[in-house]
Tab-separated table of C-alpha atoms in Angstrom:
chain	number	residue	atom	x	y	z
Q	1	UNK	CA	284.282	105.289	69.732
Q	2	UNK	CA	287.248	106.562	70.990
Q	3	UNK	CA	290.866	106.786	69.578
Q	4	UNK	CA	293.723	104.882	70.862
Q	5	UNK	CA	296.162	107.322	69.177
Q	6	UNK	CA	295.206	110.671	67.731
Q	7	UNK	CA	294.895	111.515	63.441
Q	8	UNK	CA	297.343	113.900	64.153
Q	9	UNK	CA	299.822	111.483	65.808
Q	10	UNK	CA	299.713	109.081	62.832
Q	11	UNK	CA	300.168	111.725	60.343
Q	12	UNK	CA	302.976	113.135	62.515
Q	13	UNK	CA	304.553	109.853	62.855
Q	14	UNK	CA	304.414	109.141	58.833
Q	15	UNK	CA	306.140	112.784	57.956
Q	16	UNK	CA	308.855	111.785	60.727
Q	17	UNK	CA	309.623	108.560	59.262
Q	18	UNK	CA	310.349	110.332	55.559
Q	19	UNK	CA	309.203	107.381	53.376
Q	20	UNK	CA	306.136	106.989	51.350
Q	21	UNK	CA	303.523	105.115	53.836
Q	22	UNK	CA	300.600	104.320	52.130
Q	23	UNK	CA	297.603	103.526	54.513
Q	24	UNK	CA	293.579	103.954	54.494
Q	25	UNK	CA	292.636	106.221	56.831
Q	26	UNK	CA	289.574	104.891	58.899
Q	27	UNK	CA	291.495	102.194	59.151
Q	28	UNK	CA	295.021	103.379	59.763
Q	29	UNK	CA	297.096	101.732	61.906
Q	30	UNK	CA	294.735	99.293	63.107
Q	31	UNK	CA	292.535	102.512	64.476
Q	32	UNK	CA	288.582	102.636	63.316
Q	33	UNK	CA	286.917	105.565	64.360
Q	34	UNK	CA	284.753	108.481	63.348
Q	35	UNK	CA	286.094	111.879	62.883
Q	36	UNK	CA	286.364	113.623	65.847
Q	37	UNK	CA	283.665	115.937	67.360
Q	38	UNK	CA	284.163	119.342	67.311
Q	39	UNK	CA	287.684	118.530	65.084
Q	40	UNK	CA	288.641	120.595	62.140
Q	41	UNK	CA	288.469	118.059	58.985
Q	42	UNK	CA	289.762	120.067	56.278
Q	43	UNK	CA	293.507	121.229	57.076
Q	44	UNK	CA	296.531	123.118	55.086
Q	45	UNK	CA	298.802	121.027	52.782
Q	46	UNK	CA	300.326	118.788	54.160
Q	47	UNK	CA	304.520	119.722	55.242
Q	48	UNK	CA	306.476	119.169	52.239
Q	49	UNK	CA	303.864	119.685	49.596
Q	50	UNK	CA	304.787	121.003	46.252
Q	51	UNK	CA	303.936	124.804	45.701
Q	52	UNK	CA	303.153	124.191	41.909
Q	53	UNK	CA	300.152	121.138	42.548
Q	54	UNK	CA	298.519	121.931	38.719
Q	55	UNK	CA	302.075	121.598	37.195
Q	56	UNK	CA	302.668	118.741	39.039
Q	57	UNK	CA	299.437	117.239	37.311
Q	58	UNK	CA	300.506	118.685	33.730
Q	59	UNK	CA	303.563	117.020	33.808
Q	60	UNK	CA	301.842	113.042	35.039
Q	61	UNK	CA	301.614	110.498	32.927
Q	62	UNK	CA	299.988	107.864	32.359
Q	63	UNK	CA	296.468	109.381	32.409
Q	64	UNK	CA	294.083	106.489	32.189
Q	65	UNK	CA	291.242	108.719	31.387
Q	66	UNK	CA	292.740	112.012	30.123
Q	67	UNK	CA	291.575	115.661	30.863
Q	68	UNK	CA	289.424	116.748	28.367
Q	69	UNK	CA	291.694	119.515	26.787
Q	70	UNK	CA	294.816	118.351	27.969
Q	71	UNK	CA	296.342	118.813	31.376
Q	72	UNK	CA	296.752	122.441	30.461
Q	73	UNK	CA	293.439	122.927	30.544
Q	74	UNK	CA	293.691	122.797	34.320
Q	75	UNK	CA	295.204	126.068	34.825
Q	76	UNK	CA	292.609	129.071	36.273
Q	77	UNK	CA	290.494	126.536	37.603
Q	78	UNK	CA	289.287	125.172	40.737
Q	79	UNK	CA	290.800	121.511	41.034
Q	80	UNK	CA	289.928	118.830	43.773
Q	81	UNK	CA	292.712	115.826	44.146
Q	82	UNK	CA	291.688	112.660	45.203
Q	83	UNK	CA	294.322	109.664	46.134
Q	84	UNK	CA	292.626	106.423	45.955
Q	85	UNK	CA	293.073	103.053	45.336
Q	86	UNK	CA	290.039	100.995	44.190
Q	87	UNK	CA	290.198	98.274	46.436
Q	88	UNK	CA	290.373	100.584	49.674
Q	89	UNK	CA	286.834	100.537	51.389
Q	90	UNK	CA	287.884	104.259	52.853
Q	91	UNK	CA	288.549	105.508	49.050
Q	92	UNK	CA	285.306	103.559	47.701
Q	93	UNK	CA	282.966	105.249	50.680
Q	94	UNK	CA	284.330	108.871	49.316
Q	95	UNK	CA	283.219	107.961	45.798
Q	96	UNK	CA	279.729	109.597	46.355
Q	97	UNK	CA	280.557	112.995	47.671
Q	98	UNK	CA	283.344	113.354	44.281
Q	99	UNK	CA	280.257	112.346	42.275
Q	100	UNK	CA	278.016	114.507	43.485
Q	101	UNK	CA	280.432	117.397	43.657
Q	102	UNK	CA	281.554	116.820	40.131
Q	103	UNK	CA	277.945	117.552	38.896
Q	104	UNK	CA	277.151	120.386	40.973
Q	105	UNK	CA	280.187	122.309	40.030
Q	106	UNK	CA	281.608	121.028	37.149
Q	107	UNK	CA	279.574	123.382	35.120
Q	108	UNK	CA	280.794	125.932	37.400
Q	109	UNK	CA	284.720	125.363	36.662
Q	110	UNK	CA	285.428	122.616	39.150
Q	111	UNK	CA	287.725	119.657	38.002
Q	112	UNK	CA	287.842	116.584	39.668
Q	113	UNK	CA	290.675	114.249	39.479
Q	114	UNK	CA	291.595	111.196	40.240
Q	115	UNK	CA	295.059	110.211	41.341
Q	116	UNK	CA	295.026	106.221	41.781
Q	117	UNK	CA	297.671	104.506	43.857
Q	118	UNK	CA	297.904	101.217	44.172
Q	119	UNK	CA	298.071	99.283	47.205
Q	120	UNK	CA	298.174	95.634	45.972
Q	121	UNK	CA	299.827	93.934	43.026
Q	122	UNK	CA	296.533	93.528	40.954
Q	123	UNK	CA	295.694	97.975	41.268
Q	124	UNK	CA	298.948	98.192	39.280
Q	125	UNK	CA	297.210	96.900	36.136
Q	126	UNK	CA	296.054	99.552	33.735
Q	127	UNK	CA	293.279	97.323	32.237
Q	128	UNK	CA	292.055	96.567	36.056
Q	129	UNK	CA	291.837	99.871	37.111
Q	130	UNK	CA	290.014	100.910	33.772
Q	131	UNK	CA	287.633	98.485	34.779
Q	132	UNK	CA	287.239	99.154	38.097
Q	133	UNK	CA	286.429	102.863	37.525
Q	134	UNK	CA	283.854	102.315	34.842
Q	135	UNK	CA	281.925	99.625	37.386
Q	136	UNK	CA	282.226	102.145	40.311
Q	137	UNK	CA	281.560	105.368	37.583
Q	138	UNK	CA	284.072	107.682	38.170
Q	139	UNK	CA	283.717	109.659	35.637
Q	140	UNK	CA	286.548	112.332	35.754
Q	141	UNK	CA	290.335	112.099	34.410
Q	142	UNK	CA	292.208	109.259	36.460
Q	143	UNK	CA	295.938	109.478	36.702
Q	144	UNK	CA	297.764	106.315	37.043
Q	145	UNK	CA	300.637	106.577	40.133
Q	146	UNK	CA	302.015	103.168	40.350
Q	147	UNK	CA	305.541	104.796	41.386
Q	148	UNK	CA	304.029	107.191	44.042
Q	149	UNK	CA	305.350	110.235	42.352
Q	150	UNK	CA	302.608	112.485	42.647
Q	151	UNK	CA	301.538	111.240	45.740
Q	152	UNK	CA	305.700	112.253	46.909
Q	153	UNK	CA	305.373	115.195	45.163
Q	154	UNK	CA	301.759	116.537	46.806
Q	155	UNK	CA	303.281	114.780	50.430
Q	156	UNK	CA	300.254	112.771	50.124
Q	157	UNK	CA	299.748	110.320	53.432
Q	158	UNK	CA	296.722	107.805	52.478
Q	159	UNK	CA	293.573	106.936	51.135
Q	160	UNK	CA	291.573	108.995	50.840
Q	161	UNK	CA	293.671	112.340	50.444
Q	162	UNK	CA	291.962	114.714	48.730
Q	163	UNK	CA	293.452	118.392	48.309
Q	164	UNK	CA	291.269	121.487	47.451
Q	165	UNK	CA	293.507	124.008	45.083
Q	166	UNK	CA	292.261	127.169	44.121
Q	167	UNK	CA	291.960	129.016	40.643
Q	168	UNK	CA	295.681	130.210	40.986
Q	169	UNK	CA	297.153	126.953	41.980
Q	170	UNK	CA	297.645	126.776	45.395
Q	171	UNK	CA	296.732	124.007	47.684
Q	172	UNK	CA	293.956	125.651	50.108
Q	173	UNK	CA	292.674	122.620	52.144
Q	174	UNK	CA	293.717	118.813	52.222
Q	175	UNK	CA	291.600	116.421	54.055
Q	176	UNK	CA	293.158	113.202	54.871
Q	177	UNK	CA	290.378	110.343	55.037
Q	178	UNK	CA	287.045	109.909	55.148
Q	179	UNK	CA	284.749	112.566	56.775
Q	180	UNK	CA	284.836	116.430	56.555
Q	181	UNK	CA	282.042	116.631	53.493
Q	182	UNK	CA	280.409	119.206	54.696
Q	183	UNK	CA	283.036	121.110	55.040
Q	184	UNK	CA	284.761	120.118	52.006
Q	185	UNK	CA	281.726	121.290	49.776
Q	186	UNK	CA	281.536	124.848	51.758
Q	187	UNK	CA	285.204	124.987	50.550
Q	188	UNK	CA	284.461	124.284	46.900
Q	189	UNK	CA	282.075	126.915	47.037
Q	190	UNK	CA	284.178	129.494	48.700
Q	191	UNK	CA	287.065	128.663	46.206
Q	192	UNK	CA	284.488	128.877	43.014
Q	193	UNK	CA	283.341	132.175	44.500
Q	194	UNK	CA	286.678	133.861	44.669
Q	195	UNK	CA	287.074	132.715	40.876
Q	196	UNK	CA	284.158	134.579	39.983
Q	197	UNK	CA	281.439	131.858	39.847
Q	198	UNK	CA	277.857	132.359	41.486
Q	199	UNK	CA	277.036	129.197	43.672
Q	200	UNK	CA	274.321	130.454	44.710
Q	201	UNK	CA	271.562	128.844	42.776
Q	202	UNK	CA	273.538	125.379	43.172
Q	203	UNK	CA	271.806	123.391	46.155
Q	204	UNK	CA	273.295	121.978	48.685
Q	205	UNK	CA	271.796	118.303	49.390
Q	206	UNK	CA	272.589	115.288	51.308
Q	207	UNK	CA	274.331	113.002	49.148
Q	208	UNK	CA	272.742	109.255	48.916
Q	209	UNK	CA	275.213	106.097	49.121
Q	210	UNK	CA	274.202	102.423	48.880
Q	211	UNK	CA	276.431	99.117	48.879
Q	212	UNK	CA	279.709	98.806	49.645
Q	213	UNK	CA	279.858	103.292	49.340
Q	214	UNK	CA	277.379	103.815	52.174
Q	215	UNK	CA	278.837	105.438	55.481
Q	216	UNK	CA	280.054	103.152	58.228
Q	217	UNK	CA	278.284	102.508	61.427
Q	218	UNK	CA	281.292	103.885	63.019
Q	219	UNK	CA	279.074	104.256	66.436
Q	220	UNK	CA	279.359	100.176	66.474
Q	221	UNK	CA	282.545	99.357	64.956
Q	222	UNK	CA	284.972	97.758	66.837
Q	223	UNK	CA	286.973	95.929	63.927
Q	224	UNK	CA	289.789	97.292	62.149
Q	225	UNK	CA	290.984	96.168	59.141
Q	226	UNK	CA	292.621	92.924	58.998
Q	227	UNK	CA	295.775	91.859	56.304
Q	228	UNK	CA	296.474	88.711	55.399
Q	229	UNK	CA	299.417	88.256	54.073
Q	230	UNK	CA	302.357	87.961	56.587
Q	231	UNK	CA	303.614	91.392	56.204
Q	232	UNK	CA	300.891	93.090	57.763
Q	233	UNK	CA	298.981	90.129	59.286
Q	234	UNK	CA	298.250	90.369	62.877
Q	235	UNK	CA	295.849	87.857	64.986
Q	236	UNK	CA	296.393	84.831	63.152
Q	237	UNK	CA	295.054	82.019	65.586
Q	238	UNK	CA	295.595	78.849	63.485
Q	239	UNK	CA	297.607	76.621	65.699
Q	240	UNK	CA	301.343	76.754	64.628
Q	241	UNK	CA	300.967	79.995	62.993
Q	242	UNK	CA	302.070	81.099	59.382
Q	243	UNK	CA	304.056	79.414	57.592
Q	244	UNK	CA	305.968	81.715	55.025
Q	245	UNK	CA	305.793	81.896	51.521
Q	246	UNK	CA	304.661	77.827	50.914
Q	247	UNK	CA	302.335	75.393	50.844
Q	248	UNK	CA	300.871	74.253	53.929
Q	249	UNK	CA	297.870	72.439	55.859
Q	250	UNK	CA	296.053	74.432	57.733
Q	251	UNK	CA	293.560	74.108	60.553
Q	252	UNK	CA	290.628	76.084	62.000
Q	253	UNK	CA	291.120	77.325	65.774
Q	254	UNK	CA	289.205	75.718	68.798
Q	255	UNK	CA	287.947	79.359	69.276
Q	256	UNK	CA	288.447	82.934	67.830
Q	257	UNK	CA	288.367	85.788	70.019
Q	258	UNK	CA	287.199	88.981	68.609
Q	259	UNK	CA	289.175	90.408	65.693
Q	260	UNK	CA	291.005	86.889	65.537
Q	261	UNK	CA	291.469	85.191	61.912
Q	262	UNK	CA	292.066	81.622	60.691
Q	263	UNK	CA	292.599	79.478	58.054
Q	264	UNK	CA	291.496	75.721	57.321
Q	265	UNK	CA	293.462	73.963	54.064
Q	266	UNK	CA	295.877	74.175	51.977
Q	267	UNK	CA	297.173	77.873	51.796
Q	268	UNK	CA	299.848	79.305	50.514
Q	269	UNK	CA	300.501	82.905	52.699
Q	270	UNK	CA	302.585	85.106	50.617
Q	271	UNK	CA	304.003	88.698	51.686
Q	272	UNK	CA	300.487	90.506	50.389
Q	273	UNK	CA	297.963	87.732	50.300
Q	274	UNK	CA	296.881	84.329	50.922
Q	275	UNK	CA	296.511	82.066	48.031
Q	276	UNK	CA	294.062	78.381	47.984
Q	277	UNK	CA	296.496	75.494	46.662
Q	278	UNK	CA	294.071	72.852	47.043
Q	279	UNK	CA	290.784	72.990	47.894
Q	280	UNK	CA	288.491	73.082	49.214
Q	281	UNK	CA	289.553	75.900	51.873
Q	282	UNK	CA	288.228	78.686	54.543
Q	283	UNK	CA	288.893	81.315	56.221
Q	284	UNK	CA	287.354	82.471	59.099
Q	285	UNK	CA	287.103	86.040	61.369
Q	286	UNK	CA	285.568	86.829	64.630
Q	287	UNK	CA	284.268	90.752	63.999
Q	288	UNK	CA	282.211	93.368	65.350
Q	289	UNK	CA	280.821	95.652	62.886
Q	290	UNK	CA	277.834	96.112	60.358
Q	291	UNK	CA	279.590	95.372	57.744
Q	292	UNK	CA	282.150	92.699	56.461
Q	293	UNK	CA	284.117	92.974	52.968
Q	294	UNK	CA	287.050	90.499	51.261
Q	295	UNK	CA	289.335	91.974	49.028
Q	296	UNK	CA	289.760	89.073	46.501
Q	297	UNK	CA	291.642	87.497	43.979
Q	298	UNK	CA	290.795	85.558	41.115
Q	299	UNK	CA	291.997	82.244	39.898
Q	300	UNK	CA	295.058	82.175	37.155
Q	301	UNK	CA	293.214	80.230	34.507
Q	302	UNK	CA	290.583	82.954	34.527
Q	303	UNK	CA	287.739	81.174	35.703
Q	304	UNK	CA	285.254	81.947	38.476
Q	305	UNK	CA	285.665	80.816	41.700
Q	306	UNK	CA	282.789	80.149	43.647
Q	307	UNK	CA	282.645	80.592	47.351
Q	308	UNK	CA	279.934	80.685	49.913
Q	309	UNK	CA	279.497	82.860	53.352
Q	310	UNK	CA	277.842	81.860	56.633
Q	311	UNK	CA	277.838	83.904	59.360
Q	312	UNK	CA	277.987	82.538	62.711
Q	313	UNK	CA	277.599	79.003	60.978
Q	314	UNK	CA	274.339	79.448	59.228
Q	315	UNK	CA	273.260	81.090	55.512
Q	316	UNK	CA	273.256	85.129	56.065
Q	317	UNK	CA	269.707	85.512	54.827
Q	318	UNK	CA	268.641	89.562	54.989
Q	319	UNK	CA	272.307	90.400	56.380
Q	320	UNK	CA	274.029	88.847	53.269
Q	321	UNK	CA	276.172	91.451	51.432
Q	322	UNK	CA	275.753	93.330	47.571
Q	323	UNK	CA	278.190	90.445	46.511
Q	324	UNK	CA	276.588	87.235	47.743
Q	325	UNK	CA	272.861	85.727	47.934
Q	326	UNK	CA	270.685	85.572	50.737
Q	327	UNK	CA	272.315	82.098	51.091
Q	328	UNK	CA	275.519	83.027	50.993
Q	329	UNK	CA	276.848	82.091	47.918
Q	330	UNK	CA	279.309	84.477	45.337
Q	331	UNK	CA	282.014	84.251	42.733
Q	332	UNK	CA	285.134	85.891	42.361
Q	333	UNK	CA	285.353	87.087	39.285
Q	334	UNK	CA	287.479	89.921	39.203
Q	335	UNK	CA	290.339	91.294	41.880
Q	336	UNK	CA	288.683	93.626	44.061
Q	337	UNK	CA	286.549	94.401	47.342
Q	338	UNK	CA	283.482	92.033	48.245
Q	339	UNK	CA	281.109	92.882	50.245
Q	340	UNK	CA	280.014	89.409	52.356
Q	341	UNK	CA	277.882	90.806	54.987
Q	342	UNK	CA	275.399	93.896	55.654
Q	343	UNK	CA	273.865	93.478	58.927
Q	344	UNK	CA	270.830	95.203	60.142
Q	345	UNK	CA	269.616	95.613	63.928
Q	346	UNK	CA	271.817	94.869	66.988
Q	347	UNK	CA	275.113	94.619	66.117
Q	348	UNK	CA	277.197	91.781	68.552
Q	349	UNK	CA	280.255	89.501	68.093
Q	350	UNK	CA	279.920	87.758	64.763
Q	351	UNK	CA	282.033	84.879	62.777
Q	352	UNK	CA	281.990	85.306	59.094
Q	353	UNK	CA	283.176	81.727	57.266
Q	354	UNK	CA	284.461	81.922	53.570
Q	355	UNK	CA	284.434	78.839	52.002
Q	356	UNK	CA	286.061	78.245	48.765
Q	357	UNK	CA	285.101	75.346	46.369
Q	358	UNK	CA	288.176	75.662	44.489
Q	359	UNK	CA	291.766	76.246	44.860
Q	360	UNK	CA	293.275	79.881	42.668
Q	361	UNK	CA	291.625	82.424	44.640
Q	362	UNK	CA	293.807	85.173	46.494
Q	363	UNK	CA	292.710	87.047	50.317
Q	364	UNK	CA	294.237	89.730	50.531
Q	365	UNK	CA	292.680	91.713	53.344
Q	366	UNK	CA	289.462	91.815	55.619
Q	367	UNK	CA	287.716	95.737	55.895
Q	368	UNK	CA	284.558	96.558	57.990
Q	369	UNK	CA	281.995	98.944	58.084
């Protein structure tokens, strides 16, 4: 897969631009591609990051799940920062190589932390984000950065971002997106090392990842993400287009093209998502990938609302996703990413259909794998 415009240009562009762009790299800017051959994946801090990263983190608040000992407790150790947001599929496909990290070295004076976000509305929530890490286990401290100002502070430019500082505090390799492991681990070791640790008799071992955390196919992916509110959204093929912040009737295209999107019903298209008034109600997208995820809303009054995913017209069967049956049929219960379809074999041009029973649930934005 090749790149239409290099990392380096999109990072370059961001720091030019001197405001806080949050994207997830993988994705970013509509590009979906593997790291580059031959590129180096771990880099210096970014321009503009702080010189004091630790005191950054000891002066944070609110920690969701605190350090144990206190912030302070940070200081002479080796620390690895990780930006996330929990509904990013490019954060959630990191998740393994933090866990496994975390309990090679944390005996060995590494701390992990976690520096979450938000992207959407619903991440802002302490209680959702409390959830969100116990279901996906991460298991180390989790600051809470609904303002941005750690991610300012460390000159942070998406999700994933994940900075490697040494036992005297200074930032020795950031790695923006996913990718890089390797690499990242031999610099966890080299860092532990220089802090007097022996590594030695820790093994290094491929690291296992299943569901929505397992590595892309990025050698057959050809869909980038795809937002749905009107913000961000881009190939909407509906006739008429979107209508703005109200009600209104929908209809399905005569065709989609690949990495076209439409709606059928009564939607409501906000700035961030896409909200059912009446149902029932679909949403359709023409993709190319392995994988297909949602990230979903749930209805106000709290209830489930059921939904059910074909794929090119018919039941998904062995290519239905962790979140629906081999029928296609799932339930938004909570506000987060869904994974609708796993595909195994020859990957072509596929439609994936979401239909919902009932109006209250929110689309927010389509991811691939």
């Amino acid at each position: 897969m090749t790149y239409k415009r290099s990392l380096g240009f999109a990072v370059a562009a961001i720091v030019a631009a001197g405001a806080t762009t949050a994207i997830c790299f993988g994705d970013a800017l509509g590009l979906v591609h593997a790291p580059a051959q031959g590129a180096e994946l771990i880099v210096s801090a970014p321009f503009g990051a702080t010189s004091q990263p630790v005191g950054v983190l000891q002066g944070a608040k609110p920690w969701l799940t605190p350090v144990p000992g206190g912030p302070t407790a940070l200081r002479g150790k080796v620390v690895l920062v990780n930006f996330w947001t929990y509904s990013c599929i490019n954060s959630l496909r990191a998740l393994p190589y933090l866990r496994a990290w975390q309990q090679r070295y944390g005996g060995k004076g590494l701390e992990v932390i976690g520096v979450h976000a938000p992207e959407f509305g619903f991440e802002k929530d302490p209680a959702k984000v409390r959830l969100a890490t116990e279901q996906l286990r991460v298991a180390w401290p989790n600051l809470q950065d609904n303002d941005y100002a750690v991610w300012r502070d460390y000159a942070n430019q998406g999700w994933p971002g994940i900075y490697f500082i040494d036992a005297r505090g200074k930032i020795r390799g950031y790695r923006l997106g996913e990718g890089g492991y390797g690499e990242g681990e031999r610099l966890i070791r080299k860092l532990l090392t220089e802090a007097g640790q022996n590594v030695a008799d820790v093994p290094v071992a491929p690291v296992p990842a299943s569901g929505v955390e397992a590595q892309a196919d990025w050698a057959d992916l050809a869909s980038p993400e795809a937002y749905i509110g009107y913000e961000k959204a881009q190939n909407f093929a509906s006739p008429g287009g979107l209508r703005n912040d109200r009600p209104y009737g929908y209809a399905s295209a005569a065709s989609l093209s690949l990495n076209q999107w439409d709606l059928a019903g009564s939607w409501n298209v906000g700035g961030e998502y896409a909200a059912l008034e009446n149902g029932p109600g679909t949403i359709r997208f023409r993709f190319h990938a392995r994988d297909a995820h949602l990230v979903l809303g749930g209805a106000q009054d709290g209830q489930p609302v059921r939904f059910r995913v074909t794929l090119d017209g018919k039941a998904p069967g062995a290519s239905h996703g962790v979140d629906v049956d081999a029928n296609g049929w799932g339930e938004v219960r909570e506000d987060r990413l869904y994974q609708l379809i796993r595909q195994s074999g020859t990957i072509t041009d596929r439609t994936v259909t979401i239909e919902f029973a009932r109006p209250g649930a929110r689309a927010y934005v389509f991811t691939f794998g």
